[in-house]
Amino acid sequence: MSRASIMSLLKEVGVAPRGDKYKEQWKALGGWFLGPRGENSGLFVDCFKMMVAEHVSHRNSCFPADPAYITQEIKISDAFQCEIRDLKEQLMKLQEELKGSVPFFSTRYFAHMALDATMPALLGYMGAMLYNQNNVDSEASPVTTQYERIVGNQLCDMLGYNITPGTGHPLSWGHLTGGGSIANIEALWATRNITFSPLSVRAALLDSATNGGRSFLSQDQIELGLSTPICVYNSKSGIREMIPLKDCNQWQLLNVDLDDICELTKRVTDRMATSPGSNLDVTKFMGLVDKESVINKGLVKFMIKHGLKQCPVFTSPANNHYSWPKASTLLGLGTDALIPVNLDKNFRQSMKHLREILHEMLVTETPVLAVVA
């Protein structure tokens, strides 16, 4: 499915649920949930039976000449019957034990942030599991990967990010994770990797200068790449200025604007390509940058190579979710890298305290990876 197809489907499906168009919108919710008393149990079972029937029909349509594996002879065997009895017994045992679970489905229960799952979510999940696709690669999930892209676009659109090509603005995208904790960990992982990227680009050029151009870069290309101007903070003037890549210090390169980081490699290679008689192999150069990345070298080796004495930090409200210190630990930053921001009388993070923290980081030249809202 092309991006144009995804955009067409998005226009058809939309972002807002159809219930938003009803005069009595709250009644539409009655069709979304199984119900505190299982009021929609018949509908739920009918929908699931319908999906199973469609799925079985699809299985029969694939390689229809193949013989059945689970024959009647197998079904009447003692081994088969024993396994089915055990299956039913374990399922009933599971259901009995699950009755001790928290009753999130009850309208009387609001002690946690978890609530009852909707029927579309439950039925969609159960129906998709019959196909057991793997969204790690579209080759193993030609349909569900496209669903994920559509949902990613819907979320981006809902949050105000651009999803329309040809507007002159970067196209946003997103993907689904296993939950909020994984999303937080992945977000910090991404910001850590991209924050260190300018140092990787310069290291690829500097190492090429001392290693004979890595056999494919000319000295002129290297000099052009290192002369690429980049907007960084000048502590003497107190403002951001355009400074050649080779003249920036480590702290400056760890505080480059995100959009500038995303464009840096292209700007460098475009500048290198202006060298007389240049035949720049961009793919090879990207390989050099990857070798110098924190992803490849690891955090400790990367910091040692670049002489970084101040470990990067990030801030988060004092009442942050436990996934944030967990993310800091998993990424090798340590829980000390998480600086909690005090809460104000409205239970929001104090802007005054946040400014004090950021000013201290500015004075001590400590790189800040992120400010978590």
mmCIF file of C-alpha atoms in Angstrom:
data_model
loop_
_atom_site.group_PDB
_atom_site.id
_atom_site.type_symbol
_atom_site.label_atom_id
_atom_site.label_comp_id
_atom_site.label_asym_id
_atom_site.label_seq_id
_atom_site.Cartn_x
_atom_site.Cartn_y
_atom_site.Cartn_z
ATOM 1 C CA MET A 1 0.000 0.000 0.000
ATOM 2 C CA SER A 2 1.478 3.332 -1.079
ATOM 3 C CA ARG A 3 1.439 6.522 0.983
ATOM 4 C CA ALA A 4 -1.189 7.884 -1.415
ATOM 5 C CA SER A 5 -3.373 4.856 -0.673
ATOM 6 C CA ILE A 6 -2.897 5.384 3.054
ATOM 7 C CA MET A 7 -3.871 9.055 2.727
ATOM 8 C CA SER A 8 -6.961 8.086 0.702
ATOM 9 C CA LEU A 9 -8.013 5.601 3.341
ATOM 10 C CA LEU A 10 -7.373 8.142 6.081
ATOM 11 C CA LYS A 11 -9.768 10.556 4.400
ATOM 12 C CA GLU A 12 -12.377 7.821 4.266
ATOM 13 C CA VAL A 13 -11.872 6.556 7.807
ATOM 14 C CA GLY A 14 -11.007 9.899 9.400
ATOM 15 C CA VAL A 15 -9.464 10.451 12.790
ATOM 16 C CA ALA A 16 -12.523 11.072 14.956
ATOM 17 C CA PRO A 17 -14.869 8.154 15.743
ATOM 18 C CA ARG A 18 -18.229 8.091 13.970
ATOM 19 C CA GLY A 19 -19.936 8.551 17.337
ATOM 20 C CA ASP A 20 -18.862 12.197 17.301
ATOM 21 C CA LYS A 21 -21.568 12.823 14.691
ATOM 22 C CA TYR A 22 -24.465 11.676 16.876
ATOM 23 C CA LYS A 23 -26.719 14.071 18.781
ATOM 24 C CA GLU A 24 -26.668 11.767 21.786
ATOM 25 C CA GLN A 25 -23.068 10.726 21.527
ATOM 26 C CA TRP A 26 -23.039 8.940 24.874
ATOM 27 C CA LYS A 27 -25.465 6.334 23.525
ATOM 28 C CA ALA A 28 -22.957 5.382 20.842
ATOM 29 C CA LEU A 29 -20.649 4.164 23.617
ATOM 30 C CA GLY A 30 -23.153 1.399 24.289
ATOM 31 C CA GLY A 31 -21.972 -0.188 21.059
ATOM 32 C CA TRP A 32 -18.328 0.029 22.033
ATOM 33 C CA PHE A 33 -18.168 -2.078 25.193
ATOM 34 C CA LEU A 34 -19.092 -5.576 26.339
ATOM 35 C CA GLY A 35 -20.839 -3.846 29.244
ATOM 36 C CA PRO A 36 -20.482 -4.018 33.054
ATOM 37 C CA ARG A 37 -23.025 -6.865 33.057
ATOM 38 C CA GLY A 38 -21.934 -8.337 29.741
ATOM 39 C CA GLU A 39 -24.968 -6.747 28.107
ATOM 40 C CA ASN A 40 -23.417 -7.111 24.642
ATOM 41 C CA SER A 41 -22.195 -10.695 25.142
ATOM 42 C CA GLY A 42 -24.434 -12.064 22.375
ATOM 43 C CA LEU A 43 -23.182 -9.450 19.931
ATOM 44 C CA PHE A 44 -19.593 -10.103 20.975
ATOM 45 C CA VAL A 45 -19.915 -13.870 20.427
ATOM 46 C CA ASP A 46 -21.657 -13.366 17.076
ATOM 47 C CA CYS A 47 -18.888 -11.054 15.868
ATOM 48 C CA PHE A 48 -16.196 -13.491 16.957
ATOM 49 C CA LYS A 49 -17.960 -16.437 15.314
ATOM 50 C CA MET A 50 -18.222 -14.393 12.131
ATOM 51 C CA MET A 51 -14.485 -13.667 12.174
ATOM 52 C CA VAL A 52 -13.577 -17.306 12.851
ATOM 53 C CA ALA A 53 -15.825 -18.437 9.993
ATOM 54 C CA GLU A 54 -14.168 -15.964 7.616
ATOM 55 C CA HIS A 55 -10.729 -17.015 8.787
ATOM 56 C CA VAL A 56 -11.474 -20.728 8.339
ATOM 57 C CA SER A 57 -12.816 -19.985 4.861
ATOM 58 C CA HIS A 58 -9.563 -18.204 4.062
ATOM 59 C CA ARG A 59 -7.520 -21.174 5.290
ATOM 60 C CA ASN A 60 -9.512 -23.484 3.053
ATOM 61 C CA SER A 61 -8.949 -21.207 0.055
ATOM 62 C CA CYS A 62 -5.158 -21.379 0.469
ATOM 63 C CA PHE A 63 -3.718 -24.406 -1.362
ATOM 64 C CA PRO A 64 -7.141 -26.045 -1.677
ATOM 65 C CA ALA A 65 -5.623 -29.214 -3.146
ATOM 66 C CA ASP A 66 -3.750 -29.965 0.072
ATOM 67 C CA PRO A 67 -5.265 -32.732 2.217
ATOM 68 C CA ALA A 68 -6.543 -32.066 5.751
ATOM 69 C CA TYR A 69 -3.988 -32.739 8.459
ATOM 70 C CA ILE A 70 -6.341 -33.086 11.448
ATOM 71 C CA THR A 71 -8.407 -36.017 10.183
ATOM 72 C CA GLN A 72 -11.407 -37.713 11.810
ATOM 73 C CA GLU A 73 -9.123 -40.567 12.750
ATOM 74 C CA ILE A 74 -6.908 -38.172 14.696
ATOM 75 C CA LYS A 75 -9.912 -36.541 16.370
ATOM 76 C CA ILE A 76 -11.222 -39.825 17.815
ATOM 77 C CA SER A 77 -7.787 -40.931 19.061
ATOM 78 C CA ASP A 78 -7.075 -41.111 22.812
ATOM 79 C CA ALA A 79 -4.146 -38.695 22.478
ATOM 80 C CA PHE A 80 -6.278 -36.058 20.738
ATOM 81 C CA GLN A 81 -9.170 -36.429 23.175
ATOM 82 C CA CYS A 82 -6.812 -36.184 26.158
ATOM 83 C CA GLU A 83 -5.267 -32.961 24.841
ATOM 84 C CA ILE A 84 -8.697 -31.402 24.216
ATOM 85 C CA ARG A 85 -9.888 -32.297 27.740
ATOM 86 C CA ASP A 86 -6.750 -30.741 29.175
ATOM 87 C CA LEU A 87 -7.255 -27.637 27.015
ATOM 88 C CA LYS A 88 -10.810 -27.147 28.263
ATOM 89 C CA GLU A 89 -9.856 -27.815 31.881
ATOM 90 C CA GLN A 90 -6.992 -25.322 31.781
ATOM 91 C CA LEU A 91 -9.146 -22.703 30.100
ATOM 92 C CA MET A 92 -11.801 -23.042 32.807
ATOM 93 C CA LYS A 93 -9.126 -22.985 35.508
ATOM 94 C CA LEU A 94 -7.729 -19.825 33.952
ATOM 95 C CA GLN A 95 -11.154 -18.185 33.931
ATOM 96 C CA GLU A 96 -11.760 -19.114 37.571
ATOM 97 C CA GLU A 97 -8.426 -17.662 38.641
ATOM 98 C CA LEU A 98 -8.943 -14.508 36.575
ATOM 99 C CA LYS A 99 -12.102 -13.803 38.551
ATOM 100 C CA GLY A 100 -9.744 -12.585 41.258
ATOM 101 C CA SER A 101 -8.562 -9.807 38.923
ATOM 102 C CA VAL A 102 -9.280 -6.094 39.400
ATOM 103 C CA PRO A 103 -12.803 -5.372 38.026
ATOM 104 C CA PHE A 104 -11.813 -2.657 35.577
ATOM 105 C CA PHE A 105 -15.046 -3.326 33.672
ATOM 106 C CA SER A 106 -17.174 -1.996 36.539
ATOM 107 C CA THR A 107 -18.337 1.630 36.461
ATOM 108 C CA ARG A 108 -17.816 1.636 40.247
ATOM 109 C CA TYR A 109 -14.065 1.126 39.928
ATOM 110 C CA PHE A 110 -11.793 4.096 39.230
ATOM 111 C CA ALA A 111 -8.755 3.400 41.419
ATOM 112 C CA HIS A 112 -6.333 2.904 38.519
ATOM 113 C CA MET A 113 -5.721 4.437 35.123
ATOM 114 C CA ALA A 114 -6.687 1.144 33.424
ATOM 115 C CA LEU A 115 -10.281 0.792 32.235
ATOM 116 C CA ASP A 116 -12.357 -1.745 30.317
ATOM 117 C CA ALA A 117 -11.166 -2.488 26.776
ATOM 118 C CA THR A 118 -13.541 -1.698 23.914
ATOM 119 C CA MET A 119 -15.164 -4.399 21.792
ATOM 120 C CA PRO A 120 -13.450 -3.117 18.619
ATOM 121 C CA ALA A 121 -10.090 -3.446 20.384
ATOM 122 C CA LEU A 122 -10.799 -6.917 21.780
ATOM 123 C CA LEU A 123 -12.378 -8.329 18.634
ATOM 124 C CA GLY A 124 -9.784 -6.699 16.381
ATOM 125 C CA TYR A 125 -6.976 -8.165 18.478
ATOM 126 C CA MET A 126 -8.548 -11.636 18.601
ATOM 127 C CA GLY A 127 -9.261 -11.582 14.861
ATOM 128 C CA ALA A 128 -5.740 -10.454 14.002
ATOM 129 C CA MET A 129 -4.175 -13.090 16.265
ATOM 130 C CA LEU A 130 -5.746 -15.795 14.087
ATOM 131 C CA TYR A 131 -3.318 -14.649 11.374
ATOM 132 C CA ASN A 132 -0.345 -14.139 13.758
ATOM 133 C CA GLN A 133 1.460 -11.549 11.638
ATOM 134 C CA ASN A 134 4.835 -10.066 12.590
ATOM 135 C CA ASN A 135 5.040 -6.312 12.040
ATOM 136 C CA VAL A 136 8.806 -6.266 12.332
ATOM 137 C CA ASP A 137 8.877 -6.421 8.511
ATOM 138 C CA SER A 138 6.188 -5.966 5.866
ATOM 139 C CA GLU A 139 7.289 -9.239 4.255
ATOM 140 C CA ALA A 140 5.928 -11.014 7.327
ATOM 141 C CA SER A 141 2.914 -8.709 7.655
ATOM 142 C CA PRO A 142 1.850 -7.206 4.317
ATOM 143 C CA VAL A 143 -1.553 -6.155 5.670
ATOM 144 C CA THR A 144 -1.059 -5.365 9.366
ATOM 145 C CA THR A 145 2.053 -3.253 8.741
ATOM 146 C CA GLN A 146 -0.098 -0.988 6.572
ATOM 147 C CA TYR A 147 -2.676 -0.826 9.364
ATOM 148 C CA GLU A 148 0.093 0.278 11.704
ATOM 149 C CA ARG A 149 1.138 3.019 9.283
ATOM 150 C CA ILE A 150 -2.451 4.220 9.016
ATOM 151 C CA VAL A 151 -2.824 4.376 12.797
ATOM 152 C CA GLY A 152 0.527 6.174 13.032
ATOM 153 C CA ASN A 153 -0.714 8.782 10.565
ATOM 154 C CA GLN A 154 -3.986 9.151 12.446
ATOM 155 C CA LEU A 155 -2.136 9.792 15.712
ATOM 156 C CA CYS A 156 0.226 12.283 14.029
ATOM 157 C CA ASP A 157 -2.727 14.122 12.489
ATOM 158 C CA MET A 158 -4.572 14.174 15.806
ATOM 159 C CA LEU A 159 -1.541 15.759 17.495
ATOM 160 C CA GLY A 160 -1.130 18.401 14.796
ATOM 161 C CA TYR A 161 1.851 16.983 12.894
ATOM 162 C CA ASN A 162 1.989 17.184 9.117
ATOM 163 C CA ILE A 163 0.954 14.022 7.236
ATOM 164 C CA THR A 164 0.355 15.612 3.819
ATOM 165 C CA PRO A 165 3.154 15.385 1.200
ATOM 166 C CA GLY A 166 4.147 18.435 -0.825
ATOM 167 C CA THR A 167 3.472 21.040 1.873
ATOM 168 C CA GLY A 168 7.122 21.944 2.379
ATOM 169 C CA HIS A 169 7.007 20.626 5.941
ATOM 170 C CA PRO A 170 8.629 17.373 7.108
ATOM 171 C CA LEU A 171 6.322 14.360 6.951
ATOM 172 C CA SER A 172 5.588 12.828 10.331
ATOM 173 C CA TRP A 173 5.223 9.134 11.013
ATOM 174 C CA GLY A 174 4.697 6.816 13.936
ATOM 175 C CA HIS A 175 4.507 3.177 14.912
ATOM 176 C CA LEU A 176 2.848 1.129 17.626
ATOM 177 C CA THR A 177 4.592 -0.133 20.758
ATOM 178 C CA GLY A 178 3.662 -2.718 23.376
ATOM 179 C CA GLY A 179 2.617 -0.011 25.840
ATOM 180 C CA GLY A 180 3.373 3.369 27.379
ATOM 181 C CA SER A 181 6.540 2.224 29.147
ATOM 182 C CA ILE A 182 8.086 0.932 25.929
ATOM 183 C CA ALA A 183 7.065 4.159 24.181
ATOM 184 C CA ASN A 184 8.828 6.264 26.839
ATOM 185 C CA ILE A 185 11.945 4.104 26.731
ATOM 186 C CA GLU A 186 12.031 4.247 22.942
ATOM 187 C CA ALA A 187 11.544 8.025 22.929
ATOM 188 C CA LEU A 188 14.541 8.537 25.230
ATOM 189 C CA TRP A 189 16.557 6.014 23.216
ATOM 190 C CA ALA A 190 15.841 7.964 20.026
ATOM 191 C CA THR A 191 16.692 11.363 21.538
ATOM 192 C CA ARG A 192 19.939 9.980 22.997
ATOM 193 C CA ASN A 193 21.010 8.616 19.625
ATOM 194 C CA ILE A 194 20.166 11.736 17.643
ATOM 195 C CA THR A 195 21.705 14.075 20.242
ATOM 196 C CA PHE A 196 25.105 12.422 19.782
ATOM 197 C CA SER A 197 24.773 12.355 15.973
ATOM 198 C CA PRO A 198 26.661 15.630 15.210
ATOM 199 C CA LEU A 199 29.713 14.270 17.026
ATOM 200 C CA SER A 200 29.491 11.101 14.915
ATOM 201 C CA VAL A 201 29.383 13.093 11.668
ATOM 202 C CA ARG A 202 32.433 15.140 12.610
ATOM 203 C CA ALA A 203 34.300 12.077 13.859
ATOM 204 C CA ALA A 204 33.713 10.346 10.520
ATOM 205 C CA LEU A 205 35.336 13.312 8.760
ATOM 206 C CA LEU A 206 38.212 13.785 11.218
ATOM 207 C CA ASP A 207 39.104 10.088 11.247
ATOM 208 C CA SER A 208 39.019 10.096 7.459
ATOM 209 C CA ALA A 209 41.475 13.014 7.474
ATOM 210 C CA THR A 210 43.970 11.018 9.552
ATOM 211 C CA ASN A 211 43.379 7.690 7.775
ATOM 212 C CA GLY A 212 43.963 8.665 4.170
ATOM 213 C CA GLY A 213 40.374 9.563 3.447
ATOM 214 C CA ARG A 214 39.305 5.991 4.171
ATOM 215 C CA SER A 215 40.369 5.347 0.527
ATOM 216 C CA PHE A 216 37.370 7.059 -1.049
ATOM 217 C CA LEU A 217 37.268 10.614 0.358
ATOM 218 C CA SER A 218 39.604 13.269 -1.003
ATOM 219 C CA GLN A 219 41.228 15.796 1.296
ATOM 220 C CA ASP A 220 39.231 18.531 -0.425
ATOM 221 C CA GLN A 221 35.980 16.686 0.290
ATOM 222 C CA ILE A 222 36.938 16.263 3.944
ATOM 223 C CA GLU A 223 37.774 19.951 4.313
ATOM 224 C CA LEU A 224 34.512 20.960 2.665
ATOM 225 C CA GLY A 225 32.577 18.674 5.003
ATOM 226 C CA LEU A 226 34.300 20.039 8.101
ATOM 227 C CA SER A 227 33.622 23.606 6.956
ATOM 228 C CA THR A 228 29.841 23.015 6.909
ATOM 229 C CA PRO A 229 28.290 25.781 9.046
ATOM 230 C CA ILE A 230 26.022 24.654 11.864
ATOM 231 C CA CYS A 231 23.866 26.741 14.202
ATOM 232 C CA VAL A 232 25.147 26.319 17.780
ATOM 233 C CA TYR A 233 25.083 28.251 21.035
ATOM 234 C CA ASN A 234 27.983 30.644 21.631
ATOM 235 C CA SER A 235 28.525 31.025 25.369
ATOM 236 C CA LYS A 236 30.514 34.245 24.874
ATOM 237 C CA SER A 237 27.849 36.077 22.884
ATOM 238 C CA GLY A 238 24.927 34.310 24.557
ATOM 239 C CA ILE A 239 23.209 33.641 21.226
ATOM 240 C CA ARG A 240 23.136 30.935 18.576
ATOM 241 C CA GLU A 241 25.535 31.474 15.689
ATOM 242 C CA MET A 242 26.595 29.685 12.503
ATOM 243 C CA ILE A 243 29.981 28.092 13.194
ATOM 244 C CA PRO A 244 31.927 25.641 10.992
ATOM 245 C CA LEU A 245 31.555 22.024 12.116
ATOM 246 C CA LYS A 246 35.286 21.650 12.723
ATOM 247 C CA ASP A 247 35.365 24.666 15.101
ATOM 248 C CA CYS A 248 32.486 23.563 17.375
ATOM 249 C CA ASN A 249 33.288 22.126 20.781
ATOM 250 C CA GLN A 250 31.675 18.956 22.083
ATOM 251 C CA TRP A 251 29.130 20.755 24.248
ATOM 252 C CA GLN A 252 27.969 22.871 21.320
ATOM 253 C CA LEU A 253 27.491 19.795 19.152
ATOM 254 C CA LEU A 254 25.450 18.156 21.914
ATOM 255 C CA ASN A 255 22.993 21.063 21.901
ATOM 256 C CA VAL A 256 22.138 21.367 18.227
ATOM 257 C CA ASP A 257 18.506 21.937 17.287
ATOM 258 C CA LEU A 258 16.720 18.719 16.357
ATOM 259 C CA ASP A 259 15.782 19.850 12.834
ATOM 260 C CA ASP A 260 19.395 20.905 12.188
ATOM 261 C CA ILE A 261 20.624 17.482 13.318
ATOM 262 C CA CYS A 262 18.235 15.740 10.936
ATOM 263 C CA GLU A 263 19.557 17.818 8.040
ATOM 264 C CA LEU A 264 23.237 17.798 9.020
ATOM 265 C CA THR A 265 24.434 14.705 7.164
ATOM 266 C CA LYS A 266 22.744 15.788 3.942
ATOM 267 C CA ARG A 267 24.151 19.311 4.238
ATOM 268 C CA VAL A 268 27.620 17.875 4.792
ATOM 269 C CA THR A 269 27.430 15.467 1.836
ATOM 270 C CA ASP A 270 25.913 18.147 -0.409
ATOM 271 C CA ARG A 271 28.827 20.426 0.438
ATOM 272 C CA MET A 272 31.367 17.642 -0.128
ATOM 273 C CA ALA A 273 29.814 16.932 -3.530
ATOM 274 C CA THR A 274 30.801 20.440 -4.719
ATOM 275 C CA SER A 275 34.445 19.432 -4.759
ATOM 276 C CA PRO A 276 35.904 19.650 -8.308
ATOM 277 C CA GLY A 277 35.690 16.268 -9.991
ATOM 278 C CA SER A 278 33.849 14.907 -6.977
ATOM 279 C CA ASN A 279 32.271 11.486 -7.211
ATOM 280 C CA LEU A 280 31.130 11.188 -3.612
ATOM 281 C CA ASP A 281 29.795 7.814 -2.474
ATOM 282 C CA VAL A 282 27.160 8.976 0.025
ATOM 283 C CA THR A 283 26.306 5.431 1.090
ATOM 284 C CA LYS A 284 29.910 4.740 2.071
ATOM 285 C CA PHE A 285 30.106 7.991 3.999
ATOM 286 C CA MET A 286 26.881 7.130 5.858
ATOM 287 C CA GLY A 287 28.561 3.856 6.776
ATOM 288 C CA LEU A 288 31.424 5.828 8.347
ATOM 289 C CA VAL A 289 28.954 7.908 10.351
ATOM 290 C CA ASP A 290 27.211 4.762 11.554
ATOM 291 C CA LYS A 291 30.520 3.284 12.719
ATOM 292 C CA GLU A 292 31.157 6.415 14.773
ATOM 293 C CA SER A 293 27.659 6.462 16.289
ATOM 294 C CA VAL A 294 26.830 5.841 19.942
ATOM 295 C CA ILE A 295 24.663 2.948 18.752
ATOM 296 C CA ASN A 296 27.717 1.206 17.312
ATOM 297 C CA LYS A 297 30.352 2.158 19.882
ATOM 298 C CA GLY A 298 28.253 2.092 23.042
ATOM 299 C CA LEU A 299 27.825 4.973 25.471
ATOM 300 C CA VAL A 300 30.989 4.466 27.541
ATOM 301 C CA LYS A 301 33.341 4.009 24.584
ATOM 302 C CA PHE A 302 31.716 6.934 22.775
ATOM 303 C CA MET A 303 32.126 9.311 25.725
ATOM 304 C CA ILE A 304 35.739 8.274 26.267
ATOM 305 C CA LYS A 305 36.604 8.847 22.604
ATOM 306 C CA HIS A 306 35.113 12.345 22.615
ATOM 307 C CA GLY A 307 36.453 13.302 26.034
ATOM 308 C CA LEU A 308 32.984 13.961 27.434
ATOM 309 C CA LYS A 309 33.154 14.615 31.169
ATOM 310 C CA GLN A 310 29.543 15.670 31.770
ATOM 311 C CA CYS A 311 27.048 12.884 31.312
ATOM 312 C CA PRO A 312 23.868 13.907 29.476
ATOM 313 C CA VAL A 313 20.752 14.449 31.575
ATOM 314 C CA PHE A 314 17.018 14.886 31.085
ATOM 315 C CA THR A 315 14.264 16.370 33.209
ATOM 316 C CA SER A 316 10.853 15.040 34.141
ATOM 317 C CA PRO A 317 8.096 16.063 36.585
ATOM 318 C CA ALA A 318 8.700 14.841 40.136
ATOM 319 C CA ASN A 319 5.642 12.581 39.861
ATOM 320 C CA ASN A 320 6.926 10.937 36.681
ATOM 321 C CA HIS A 321 6.041 7.400 35.672
ATOM 322 C CA TYR A 322 8.469 4.715 36.824
ATOM 323 C CA SER A 323 9.310 3.927 33.199
ATOM 324 C CA TRP A 324 11.463 7.065 32.990
ATOM 325 C CA PRO A 325 14.118 6.035 35.556
ATOM 326 C CA LYS A 326 13.889 2.551 34.054
ATOM 327 C CA ALA A 327 14.631 4.009 30.607
ATOM 328 C CA SER A 328 17.580 5.930 31.999
ATOM 329 C CA THR A 329 19.019 2.727 33.452
ATOM 330 C CA LEU A 330 18.444 0.634 30.330
ATOM 331 C CA LEU A 331 20.186 3.208 28.122
ATOM 332 C CA GLY A 332 23.276 3.305 30.318
ATOM 333 C CA LEU A 333 22.662 6.863 31.518
ATOM 334 C CA GLY A 334 21.930 5.876 35.121
ATOM 335 C CA THR A 335 19.071 7.121 37.272
ATOM 336 C CA ASP A 336 21.201 10.136 38.263
ATOM 337 C CA ALA A 337 20.656 11.428 34.726
ATOM 338 C CA LEU A 338 16.974 11.959 35.525
ATOM 339 C CA ILE A 339 16.476 15.348 37.176
ATOM 340 C CA PRO A 340 13.025 15.672 38.788
ATOM 341 C CA VAL A 341 11.200 18.994 38.432
ATOM 342 C CA ASN A 342 9.190 20.190 41.429
ATOM 343 C CA LEU A 343 5.406 20.427 41.138
ATOM 344 C CA ASP A 344 3.447 23.630 41.649
ATOM 345 C CA LYS A 345 0.150 24.088 43.507
ATOM 346 C CA ASN A 346 -1.736 22.874 40.431
ATOM 347 C CA PHE A 347 0.231 19.606 40.476
ATOM 348 C CA ARG A 348 2.092 20.580 37.316
ATOM 349 C CA GLN A 349 5.845 20.875 36.954
ATOM 350 C CA SER A 350 7.121 24.238 38.128
ATOM 351 C CA MET A 351 8.369 26.369 35.240
ATOM 352 C CA LYS A 352 10.457 28.359 37.706
ATOM 353 C CA HIS A 353 12.274 25.253 38.913
ATOM 354 C CA LEU A 354 12.673 23.965 35.350
ATOM 355 C CA ARG A 355 14.304 27.236 34.280
ATOM 356 C CA GLU A 356 16.680 27.022 37.260
ATOM 357 C CA ILE A 357 17.674 23.490 36.294
ATOM 358 C CA LEU A 358 18.240 24.375 32.651
ATOM 359 C CA HIS A 359 20.256 27.457 33.597
ATOM 360 C CA GLU A 360 22.491 25.330 35.801
ATOM 361 C CA MET A 361 23.006 22.883 32.920
ATOM 362 C CA LEU A 362 23.886 25.848 30.683
ATOM 363 C CA VAL A 363 26.466 27.178 33.128
ATOM 364 C CA THR A 364 28.057 23.746 33.705
ATOM 365 C CA GLU A 365 27.808 22.870 29.992
ATOM 366 C CA THR A 366 25.884 19.688 30.736
ATOM 367 C CA PRO A 367 24.043 18.367 27.673
ATOM 368 C CA VAL A 368 20.260 18.033 28.129
ATOM 369 C CA LEU A 369 18.737 15.194 26.149
ATOM 370 C CA ALA A 370 15.106 16.046 26.722
ATOM 371 C CA VAL A 371 12.566 17.931 28.834
ATOM 372 C CA VAL A 372 9.722 15.518 29.511
ATOM 373 C CA ALA A 373 6.317 17.214 29.794
#
